[in-house]
Short mmCIF file of C-alpha atoms and ligand atoms in Angstrom, two decimals:
data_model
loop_
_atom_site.label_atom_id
_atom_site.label_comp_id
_atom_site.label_asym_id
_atom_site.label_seq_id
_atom_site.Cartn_x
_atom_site.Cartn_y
_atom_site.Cartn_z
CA UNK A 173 3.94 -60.55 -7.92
CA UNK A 174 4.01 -56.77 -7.12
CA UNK A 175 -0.31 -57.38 -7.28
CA UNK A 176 0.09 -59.65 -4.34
CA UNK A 177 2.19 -57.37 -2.77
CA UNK A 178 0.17 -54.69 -2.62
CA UNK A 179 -2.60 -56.57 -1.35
CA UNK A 180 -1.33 -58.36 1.25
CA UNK A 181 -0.05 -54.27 2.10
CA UNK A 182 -3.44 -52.91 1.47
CA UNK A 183 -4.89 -55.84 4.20
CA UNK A 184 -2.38 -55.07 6.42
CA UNK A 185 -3.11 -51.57 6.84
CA UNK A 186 -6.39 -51.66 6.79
CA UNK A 187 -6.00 -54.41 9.62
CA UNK A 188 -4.00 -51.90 11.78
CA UNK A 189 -6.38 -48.97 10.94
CA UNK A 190 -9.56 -50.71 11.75
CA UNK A 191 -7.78 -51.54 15.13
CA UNK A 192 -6.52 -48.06 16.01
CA UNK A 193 -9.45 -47.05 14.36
CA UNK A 194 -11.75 -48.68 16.92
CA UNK A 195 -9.48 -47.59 19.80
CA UNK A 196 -9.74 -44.07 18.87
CA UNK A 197 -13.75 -44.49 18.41
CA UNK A 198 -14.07 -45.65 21.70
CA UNK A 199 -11.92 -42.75 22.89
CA UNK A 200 -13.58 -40.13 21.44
CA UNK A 201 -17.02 -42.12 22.72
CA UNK A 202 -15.39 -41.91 26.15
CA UNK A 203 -13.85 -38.26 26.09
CA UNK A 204 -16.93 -36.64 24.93
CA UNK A 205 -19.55 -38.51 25.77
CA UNK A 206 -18.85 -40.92 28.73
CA UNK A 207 -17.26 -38.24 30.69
CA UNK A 208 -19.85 -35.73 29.52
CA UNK A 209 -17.46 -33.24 27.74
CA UNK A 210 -18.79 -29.89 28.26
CA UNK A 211 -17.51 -27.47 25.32
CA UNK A 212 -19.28 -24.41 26.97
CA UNK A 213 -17.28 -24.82 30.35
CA UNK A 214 -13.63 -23.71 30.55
CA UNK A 215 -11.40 -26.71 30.59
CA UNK A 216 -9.95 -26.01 33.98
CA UNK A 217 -10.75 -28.52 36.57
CA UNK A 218 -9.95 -25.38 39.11
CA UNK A 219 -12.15 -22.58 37.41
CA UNK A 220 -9.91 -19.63 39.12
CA UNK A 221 -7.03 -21.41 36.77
CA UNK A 222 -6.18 -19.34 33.78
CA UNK A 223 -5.59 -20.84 30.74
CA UNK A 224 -2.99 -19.86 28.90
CA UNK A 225 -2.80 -19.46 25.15
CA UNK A 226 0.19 -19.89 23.31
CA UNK A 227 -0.54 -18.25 19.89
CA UNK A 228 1.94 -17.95 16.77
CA UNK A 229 0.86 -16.29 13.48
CA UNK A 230 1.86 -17.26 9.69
CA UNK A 231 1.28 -14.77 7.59
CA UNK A 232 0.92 -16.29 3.93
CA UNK A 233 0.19 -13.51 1.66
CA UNK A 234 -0.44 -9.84 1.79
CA UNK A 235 -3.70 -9.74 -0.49
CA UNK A 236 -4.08 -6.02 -0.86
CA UNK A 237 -4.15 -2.26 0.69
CA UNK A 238 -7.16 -0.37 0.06
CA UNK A 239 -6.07 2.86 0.36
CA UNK A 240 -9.50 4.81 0.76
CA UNK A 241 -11.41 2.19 2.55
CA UNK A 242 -8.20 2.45 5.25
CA UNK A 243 -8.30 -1.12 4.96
CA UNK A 244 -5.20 -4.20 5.09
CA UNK A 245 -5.94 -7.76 3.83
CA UNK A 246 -3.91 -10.91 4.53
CA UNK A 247 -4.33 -14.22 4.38
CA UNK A 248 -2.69 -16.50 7.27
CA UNK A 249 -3.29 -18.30 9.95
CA UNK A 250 -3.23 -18.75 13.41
CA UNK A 251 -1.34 -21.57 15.69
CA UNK A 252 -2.74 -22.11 18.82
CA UNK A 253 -1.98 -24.30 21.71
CA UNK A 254 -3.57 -24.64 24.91
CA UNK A 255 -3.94 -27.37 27.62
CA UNK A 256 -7.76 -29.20 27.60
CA UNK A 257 -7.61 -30.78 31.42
CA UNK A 258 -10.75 -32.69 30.57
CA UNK A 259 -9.29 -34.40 27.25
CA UNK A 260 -6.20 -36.19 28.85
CA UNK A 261 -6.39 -40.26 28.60
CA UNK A 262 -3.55 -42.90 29.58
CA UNK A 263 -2.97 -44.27 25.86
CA UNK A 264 -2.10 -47.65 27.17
CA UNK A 265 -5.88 -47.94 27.44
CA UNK A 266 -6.61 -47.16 24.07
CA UNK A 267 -4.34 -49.49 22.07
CA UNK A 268 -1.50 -46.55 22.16
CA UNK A 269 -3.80 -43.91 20.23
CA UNK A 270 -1.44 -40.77 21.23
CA UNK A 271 -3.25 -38.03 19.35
CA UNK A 272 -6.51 -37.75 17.76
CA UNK A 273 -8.29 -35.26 15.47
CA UNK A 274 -11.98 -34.21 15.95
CA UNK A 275 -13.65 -31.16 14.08
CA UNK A 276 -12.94 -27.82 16.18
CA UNK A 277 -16.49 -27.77 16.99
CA UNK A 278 -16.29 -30.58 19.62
CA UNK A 279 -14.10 -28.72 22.06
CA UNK A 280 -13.68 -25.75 24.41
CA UNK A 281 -12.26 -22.87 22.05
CA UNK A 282 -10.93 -19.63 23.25
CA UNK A 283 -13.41 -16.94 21.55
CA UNK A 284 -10.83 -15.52 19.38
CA UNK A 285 -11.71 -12.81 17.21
CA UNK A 286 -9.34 -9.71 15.39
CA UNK A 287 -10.24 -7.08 16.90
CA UNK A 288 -9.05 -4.44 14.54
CA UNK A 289 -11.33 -5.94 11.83
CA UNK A 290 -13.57 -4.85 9.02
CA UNK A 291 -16.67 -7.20 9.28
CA UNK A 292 -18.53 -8.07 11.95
CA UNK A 293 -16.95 -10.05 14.82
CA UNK A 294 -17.00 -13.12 14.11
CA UNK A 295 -15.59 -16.75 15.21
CA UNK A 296 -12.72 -17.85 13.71
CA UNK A 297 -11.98 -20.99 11.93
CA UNK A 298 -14.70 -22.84 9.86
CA UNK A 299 -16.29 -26.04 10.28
CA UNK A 300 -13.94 -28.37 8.16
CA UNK A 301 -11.14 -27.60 10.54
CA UNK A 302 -9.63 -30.38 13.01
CA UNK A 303 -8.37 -29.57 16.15
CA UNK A 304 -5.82 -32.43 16.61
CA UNK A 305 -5.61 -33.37 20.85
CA UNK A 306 -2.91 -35.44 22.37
CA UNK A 307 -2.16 -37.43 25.46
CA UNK A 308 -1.74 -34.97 27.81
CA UNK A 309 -4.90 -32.65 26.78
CA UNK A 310 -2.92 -29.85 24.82
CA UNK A 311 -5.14 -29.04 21.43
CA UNK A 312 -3.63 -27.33 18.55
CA UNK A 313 -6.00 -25.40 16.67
CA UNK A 314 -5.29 -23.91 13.06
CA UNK A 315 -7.80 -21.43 11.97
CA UNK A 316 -6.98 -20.25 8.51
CA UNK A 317 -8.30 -16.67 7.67
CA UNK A 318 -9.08 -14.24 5.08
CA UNK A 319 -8.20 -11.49 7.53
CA UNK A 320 -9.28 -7.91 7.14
CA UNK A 321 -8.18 -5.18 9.56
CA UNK A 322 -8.01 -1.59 9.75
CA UNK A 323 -5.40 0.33 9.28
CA UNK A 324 -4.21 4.07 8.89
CA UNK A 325 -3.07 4.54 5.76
CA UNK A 326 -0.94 7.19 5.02
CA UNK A 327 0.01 8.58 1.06
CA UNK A 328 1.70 10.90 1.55
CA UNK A 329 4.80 9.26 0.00
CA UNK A 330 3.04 7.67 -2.60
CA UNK A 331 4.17 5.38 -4.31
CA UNK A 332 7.55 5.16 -1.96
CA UNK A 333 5.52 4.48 1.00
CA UNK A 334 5.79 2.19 3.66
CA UNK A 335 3.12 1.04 5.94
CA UNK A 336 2.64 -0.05 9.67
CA UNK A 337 -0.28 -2.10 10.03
CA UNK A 338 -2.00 -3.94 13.16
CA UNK A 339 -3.57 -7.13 13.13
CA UNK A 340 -4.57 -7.58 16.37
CA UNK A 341 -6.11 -10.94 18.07
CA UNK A 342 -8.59 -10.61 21.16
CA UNK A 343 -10.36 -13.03 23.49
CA UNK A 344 -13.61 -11.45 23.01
CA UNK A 345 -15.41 -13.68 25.57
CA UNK A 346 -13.16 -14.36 28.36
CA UNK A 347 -11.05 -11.58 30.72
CA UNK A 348 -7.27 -11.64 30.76
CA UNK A 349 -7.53 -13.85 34.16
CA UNK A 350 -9.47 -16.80 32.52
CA UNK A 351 -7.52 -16.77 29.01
CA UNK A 352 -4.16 -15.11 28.69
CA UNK A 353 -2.99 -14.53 24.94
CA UNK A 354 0.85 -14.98 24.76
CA UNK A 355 2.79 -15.19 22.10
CA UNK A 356 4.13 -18.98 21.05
CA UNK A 357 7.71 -20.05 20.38
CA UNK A 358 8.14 -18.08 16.89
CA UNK A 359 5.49 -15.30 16.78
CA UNK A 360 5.17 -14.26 13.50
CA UNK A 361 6.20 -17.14 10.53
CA UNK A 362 6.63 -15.03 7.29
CA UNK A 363 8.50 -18.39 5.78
CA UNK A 364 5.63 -18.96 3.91
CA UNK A 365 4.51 -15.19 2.74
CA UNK A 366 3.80 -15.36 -0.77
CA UNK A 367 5.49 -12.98 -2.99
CA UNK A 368 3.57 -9.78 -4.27
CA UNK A 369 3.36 -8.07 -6.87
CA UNK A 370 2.72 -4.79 -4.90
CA UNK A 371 4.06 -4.98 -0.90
CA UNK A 372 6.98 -6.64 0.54
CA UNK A 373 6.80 -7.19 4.33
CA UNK A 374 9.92 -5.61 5.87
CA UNK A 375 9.12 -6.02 9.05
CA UNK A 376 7.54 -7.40 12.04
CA UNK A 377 6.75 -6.57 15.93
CA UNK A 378 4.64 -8.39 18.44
CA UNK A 379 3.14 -6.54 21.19
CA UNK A 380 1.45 -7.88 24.12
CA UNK A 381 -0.77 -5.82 26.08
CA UNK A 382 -4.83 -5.56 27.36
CA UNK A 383 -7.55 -4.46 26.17
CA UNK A 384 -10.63 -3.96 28.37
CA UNK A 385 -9.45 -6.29 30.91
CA UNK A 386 -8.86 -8.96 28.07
CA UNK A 387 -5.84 -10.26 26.56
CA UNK A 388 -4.69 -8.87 23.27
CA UNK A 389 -2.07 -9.95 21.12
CA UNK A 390 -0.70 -7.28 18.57
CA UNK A 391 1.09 -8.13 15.66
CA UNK A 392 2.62 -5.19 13.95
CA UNK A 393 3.55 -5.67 9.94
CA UNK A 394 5.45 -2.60 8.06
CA UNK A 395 4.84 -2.77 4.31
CA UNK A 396 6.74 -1.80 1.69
CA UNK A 397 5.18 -0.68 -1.80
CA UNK A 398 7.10 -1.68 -5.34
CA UNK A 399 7.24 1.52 -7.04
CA UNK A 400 8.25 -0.04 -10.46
CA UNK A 401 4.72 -0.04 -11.66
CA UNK A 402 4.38 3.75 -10.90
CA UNK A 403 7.32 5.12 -11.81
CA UNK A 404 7.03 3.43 -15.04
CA UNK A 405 3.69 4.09 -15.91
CA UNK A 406 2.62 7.01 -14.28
CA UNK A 407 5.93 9.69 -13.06
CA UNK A 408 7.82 9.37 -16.58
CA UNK A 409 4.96 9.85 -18.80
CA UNK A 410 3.93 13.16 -16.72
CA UNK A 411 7.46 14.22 -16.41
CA UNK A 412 7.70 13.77 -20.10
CA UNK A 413 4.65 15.52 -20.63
CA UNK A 414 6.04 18.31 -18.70
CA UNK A 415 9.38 18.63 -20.88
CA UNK A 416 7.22 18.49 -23.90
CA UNK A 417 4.69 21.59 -22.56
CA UNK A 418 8.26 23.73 -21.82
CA UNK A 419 8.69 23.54 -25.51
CA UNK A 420 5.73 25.62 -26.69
CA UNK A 421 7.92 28.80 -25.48
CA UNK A 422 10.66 27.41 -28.56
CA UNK A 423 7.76 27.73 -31.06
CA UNK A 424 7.95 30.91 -33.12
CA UNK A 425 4.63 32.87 -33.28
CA UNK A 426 4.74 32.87 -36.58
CA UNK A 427 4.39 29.28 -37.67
CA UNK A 428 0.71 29.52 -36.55
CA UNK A 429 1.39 26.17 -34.61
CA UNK A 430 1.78 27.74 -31.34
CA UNK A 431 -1.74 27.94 -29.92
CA UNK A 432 -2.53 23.98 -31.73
CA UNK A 433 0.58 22.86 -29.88
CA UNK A 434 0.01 24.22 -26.18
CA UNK A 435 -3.69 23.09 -26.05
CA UNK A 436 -2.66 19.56 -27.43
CA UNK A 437 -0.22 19.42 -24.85
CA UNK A 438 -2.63 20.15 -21.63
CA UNK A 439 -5.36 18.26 -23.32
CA UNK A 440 -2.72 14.93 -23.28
CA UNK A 441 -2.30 16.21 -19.54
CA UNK A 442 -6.03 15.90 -18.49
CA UNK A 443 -6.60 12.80 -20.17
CA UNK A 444 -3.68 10.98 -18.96
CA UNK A 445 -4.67 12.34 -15.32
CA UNK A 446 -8.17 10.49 -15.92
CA UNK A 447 -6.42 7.48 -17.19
CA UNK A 448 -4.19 7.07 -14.64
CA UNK A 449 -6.89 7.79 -12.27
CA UNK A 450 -8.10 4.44 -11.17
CA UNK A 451 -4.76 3.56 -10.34
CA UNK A 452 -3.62 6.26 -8.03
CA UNK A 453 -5.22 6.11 -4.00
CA UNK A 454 -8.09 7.42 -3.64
CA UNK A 455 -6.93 9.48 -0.84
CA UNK A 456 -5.50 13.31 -0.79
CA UNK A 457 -2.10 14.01 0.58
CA UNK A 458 0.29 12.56 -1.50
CA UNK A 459 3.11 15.06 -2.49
CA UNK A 460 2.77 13.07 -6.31
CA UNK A 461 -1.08 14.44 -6.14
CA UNK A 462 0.32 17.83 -6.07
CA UNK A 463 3.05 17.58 -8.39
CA UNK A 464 0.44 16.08 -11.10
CA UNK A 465 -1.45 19.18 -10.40
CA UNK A 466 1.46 21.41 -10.47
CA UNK A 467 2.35 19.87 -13.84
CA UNK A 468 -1.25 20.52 -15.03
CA UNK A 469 -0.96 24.31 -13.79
CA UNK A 470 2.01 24.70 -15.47
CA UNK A 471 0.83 23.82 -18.72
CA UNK A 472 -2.78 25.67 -18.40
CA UNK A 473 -0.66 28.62 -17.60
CA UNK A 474 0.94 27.76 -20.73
CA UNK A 475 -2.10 28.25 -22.89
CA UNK A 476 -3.02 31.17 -21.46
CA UNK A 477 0.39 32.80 -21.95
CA UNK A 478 0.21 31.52 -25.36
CA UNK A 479 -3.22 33.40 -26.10
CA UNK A 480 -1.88 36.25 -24.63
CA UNK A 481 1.01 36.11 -26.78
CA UNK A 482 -0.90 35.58 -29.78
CA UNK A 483 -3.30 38.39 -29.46
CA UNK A 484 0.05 41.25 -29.19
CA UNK A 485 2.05 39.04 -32.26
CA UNK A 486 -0.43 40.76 -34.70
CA UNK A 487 -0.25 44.50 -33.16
CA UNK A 488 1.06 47.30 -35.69
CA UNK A 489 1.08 49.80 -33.11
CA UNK A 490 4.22 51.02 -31.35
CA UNK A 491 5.44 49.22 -28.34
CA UNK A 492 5.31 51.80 -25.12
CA UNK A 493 8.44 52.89 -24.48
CA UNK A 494 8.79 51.23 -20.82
CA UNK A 495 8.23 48.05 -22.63
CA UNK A 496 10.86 48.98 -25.12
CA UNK A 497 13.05 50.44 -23.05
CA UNK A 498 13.17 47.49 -20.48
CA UNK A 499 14.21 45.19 -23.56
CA UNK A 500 16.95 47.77 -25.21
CA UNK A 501 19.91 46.31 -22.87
CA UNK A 502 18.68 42.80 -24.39
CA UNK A 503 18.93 43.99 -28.28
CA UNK A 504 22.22 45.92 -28.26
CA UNK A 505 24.19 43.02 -29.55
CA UNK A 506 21.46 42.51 -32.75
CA UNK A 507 21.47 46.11 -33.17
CA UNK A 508 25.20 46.49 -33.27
CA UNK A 509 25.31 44.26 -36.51
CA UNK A 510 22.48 45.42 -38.01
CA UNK A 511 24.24 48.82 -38.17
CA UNK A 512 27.46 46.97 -39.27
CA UNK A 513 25.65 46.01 -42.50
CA UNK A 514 24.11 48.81 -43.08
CA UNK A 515 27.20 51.23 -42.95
CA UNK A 516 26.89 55.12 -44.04
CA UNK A 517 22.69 54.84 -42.31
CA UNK A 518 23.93 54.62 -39.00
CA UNK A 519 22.87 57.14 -36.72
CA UNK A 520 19.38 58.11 -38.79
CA UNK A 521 18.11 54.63 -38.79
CA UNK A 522 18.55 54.24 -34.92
CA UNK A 523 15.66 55.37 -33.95
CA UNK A 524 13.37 53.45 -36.59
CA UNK A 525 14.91 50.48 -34.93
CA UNK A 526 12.65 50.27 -32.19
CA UNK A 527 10.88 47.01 -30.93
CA UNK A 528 8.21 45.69 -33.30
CA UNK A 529 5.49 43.69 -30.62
CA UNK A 530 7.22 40.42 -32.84
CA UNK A 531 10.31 41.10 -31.07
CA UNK A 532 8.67 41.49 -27.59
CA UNK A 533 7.14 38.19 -28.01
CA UNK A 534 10.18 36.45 -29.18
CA UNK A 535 12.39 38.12 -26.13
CA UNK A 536 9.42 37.21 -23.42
CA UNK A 537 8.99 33.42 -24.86
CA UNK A 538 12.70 33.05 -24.71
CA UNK A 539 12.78 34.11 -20.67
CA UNK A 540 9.31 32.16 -20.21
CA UNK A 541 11.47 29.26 -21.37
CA UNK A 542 13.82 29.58 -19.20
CA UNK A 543 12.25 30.84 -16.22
CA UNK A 544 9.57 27.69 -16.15
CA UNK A 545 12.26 25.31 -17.57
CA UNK A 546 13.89 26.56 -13.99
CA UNK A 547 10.98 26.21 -12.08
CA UNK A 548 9.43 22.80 -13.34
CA UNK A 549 13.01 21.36 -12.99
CA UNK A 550 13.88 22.45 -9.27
CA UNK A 551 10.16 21.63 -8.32
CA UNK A 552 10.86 18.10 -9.83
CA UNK A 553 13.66 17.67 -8.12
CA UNK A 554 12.71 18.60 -4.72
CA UNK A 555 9.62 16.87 -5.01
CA UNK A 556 11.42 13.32 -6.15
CA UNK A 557 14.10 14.40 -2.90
CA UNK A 558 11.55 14.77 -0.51
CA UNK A 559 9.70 11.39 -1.65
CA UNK A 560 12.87 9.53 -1.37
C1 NAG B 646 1.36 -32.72 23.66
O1 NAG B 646 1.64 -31.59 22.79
C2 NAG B 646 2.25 -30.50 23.45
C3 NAG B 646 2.39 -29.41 22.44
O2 NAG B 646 2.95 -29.83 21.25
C4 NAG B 646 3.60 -30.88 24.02
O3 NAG B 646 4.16 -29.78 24.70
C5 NAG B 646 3.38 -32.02 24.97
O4 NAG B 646 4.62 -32.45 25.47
C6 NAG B 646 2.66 -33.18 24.29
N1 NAG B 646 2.39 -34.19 25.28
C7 NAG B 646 2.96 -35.38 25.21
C8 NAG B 646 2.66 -36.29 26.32
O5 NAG B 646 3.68 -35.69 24.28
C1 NAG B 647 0.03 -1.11 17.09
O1 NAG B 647 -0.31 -1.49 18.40
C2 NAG B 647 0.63 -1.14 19.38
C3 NAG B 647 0.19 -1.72 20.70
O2 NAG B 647 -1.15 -1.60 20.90
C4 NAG B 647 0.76 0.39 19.43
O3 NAG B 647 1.73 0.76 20.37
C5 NAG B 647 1.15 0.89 18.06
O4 NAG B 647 1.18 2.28 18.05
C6 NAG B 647 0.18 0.40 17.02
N1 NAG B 647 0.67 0.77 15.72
C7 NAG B 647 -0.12 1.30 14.78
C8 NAG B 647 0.52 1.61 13.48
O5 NAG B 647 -1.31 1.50 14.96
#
């Protein structure tokens, strides 16, 4: 029973269709080729008419910023409506055929083009794309696009950035008095934006203006980078890195670790800079840039200290008496109970209790310590400020 159903439904159908069918074959017969439709002609029966194009823009995914290249891709497309004087028709001629679809390249298109873009001009729209035409000779056109456009990218705030990026839509072919370009009822659709990974869309402008006596439609998008991914991978670990270098100063000398340890450290330093490499932009600028570099001075200054340090542990010989005298405020305490202990000796052994080069190098890793534990921290922190 259903069988027959469907049948007798499939018959009926394709009854109606063949009808309408042949009443929209003889239409498009008669709009393009009885009346001799002209595609290259603009479809104003008065050629001083302008025609106006109504043009809204649905942006569907932001597909990536190349930071170097200065370059914004999206994927969206274009609505556009304008009024076809030579493809009206009264559809009680045509068995009530209201609309029709035909491929775009049958019609009179605007030459639209993006004018901020990367490749070479080019139409839009591709040959598998209807324009669909009703009664009263408005066609909507729907060019989908892969669209690439410039756009000044700025790093600087890396990887808390936000970016303001054109896309801008021209009539390459015809002046602003034969084709205006004005925005349709929404604008800009971001309903259907697809989430990313990397940049939310946080904002939107339209701007109308002309370019070169021809229309130009402007649609501003401001971009917001995720920072997860960054902070995660690439701010901790350096940050981390940096605690870990401040430590060399808490090494003693002695333990013979302190040269091994301080090289390790700025060696983990360069090689996580070339890992993270191929993730950073490939731009100059950013204030992170220079803190990574920073970071990396820091800890080569490390090293060098270290060396330094290393060479004056060993030294028998007496420690000039400006250096010695500079660290006597520093020692009284130590000295005070080393007398303590040693009771009757007092006075006589004072002056044999001047600064080995051990002690030097103990008192000077101690204020290194503190003095680049100071530095690396307020740096940090007015770095991370300003980036916020
Ligand atoms: C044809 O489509 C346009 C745009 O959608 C609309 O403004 C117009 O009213 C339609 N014409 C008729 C006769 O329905
Ligand atoms: C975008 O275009 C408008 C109008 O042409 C202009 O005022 C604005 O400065 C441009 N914005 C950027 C980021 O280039």
């Amino acid at each position: 029973m259903p069988a027959t159903v469907l049948l007798v439904a499939i018959i009926f159908i394709g009854a109606t269709c063949a009808q309408t069918g042949g009443n929209a074959k003889t239409l498009v017969t008669d709009l393009f080729t009885t009346n001799s439709y002209q595609k290259k002609v603009r479809p104003v029966r008065d050629q001083d008419d302008m025609i106006v194009l109504l043009v809204d823009f649905y942006l569907v995914g932001i597909n990536g910023v190349d930071e170097a290249a200065q370059r914004l891709t999206t994927t969206g497309y274009l609505s556009t409506l304008w009024k076809d004087q030579y493809l009206e028709w009264d559809p009680a001629l045509y068995g009530g055929v209201i609309s029709i679809n035909v491929p775009q390249s049958y019609v009179w298109k605007p030459a639209l083009a993006l004018q901020n873009g990367f490749t070479k001009l080019q139409e839009l729209g591709s040959s598998v794309i209807n324009v669909n035409i009703n009664i009263s000779g408005h066609v909507i056109w729907e060019p989908y696009e892969v669209f690439e456009s410039k756009c000044n990218i700025d790093v600087k705030y890396f990887p808390f950035d936000h970016q303001t990026c054109n896309i801008s839509f021209i009539d390459w072919s015809n002046n602003a008095f034969e084709v205006e370009i004005r925005e349709g009822t929404y604008g800009i659709i971001t309903a259907e934006l697809e989430d990313d990974a990397l940049w939310t869309v946080i904002s939107t402008k339209l701007y109308h203006d002309t370019f070169d006596l021809e229309s130009r439609l402007t649609y501003s998008v401001t971009i917001k980078r995720t920072p997860g991914f960054y902070v995660l991978n690439i701010i901790v670990p350096v940050i981390l890195l940096g605690v870990l270098n401040l430590f060399t100063f808490v090494l003693p000398a002695d333990s013979g670790e302190k040269m091994g340890y301080s090289i390790t450290v700025f060696l983990s330093f360069a090689v996580f800079l070339i890992i993270v490499n191929s993730e950073l932009p490939k731009t100059t600028g950013s204030i992170f840039g220079q803190y990574m570099i920073f970071q990396l001075g820091i800890a080569l200054f490390t090293v060098c200290v270290t060396a330094i340090q290393l060479r004056f542990h060993y030294r028998t010989d007496p420690v000039p008496r400006l250096i010695s005298g500079l660290m006597a405020c520093r020692c009284k305490s130590k000295r005070k109970i080393t007398n303590r202990n040693e009771n009757g000796k007092l006075d006589r052994d004072e002056s044999k209790l001047e600064e080995t080069w051990k002690d030097v190098i103990s008192i000077l890793d101690f204020i290194l310590f503190w003095i680049s534990f100071s530095v690396v921290l307020s740096f940090t922190i007015f770095v991370f400020v300003k980036l916020n």
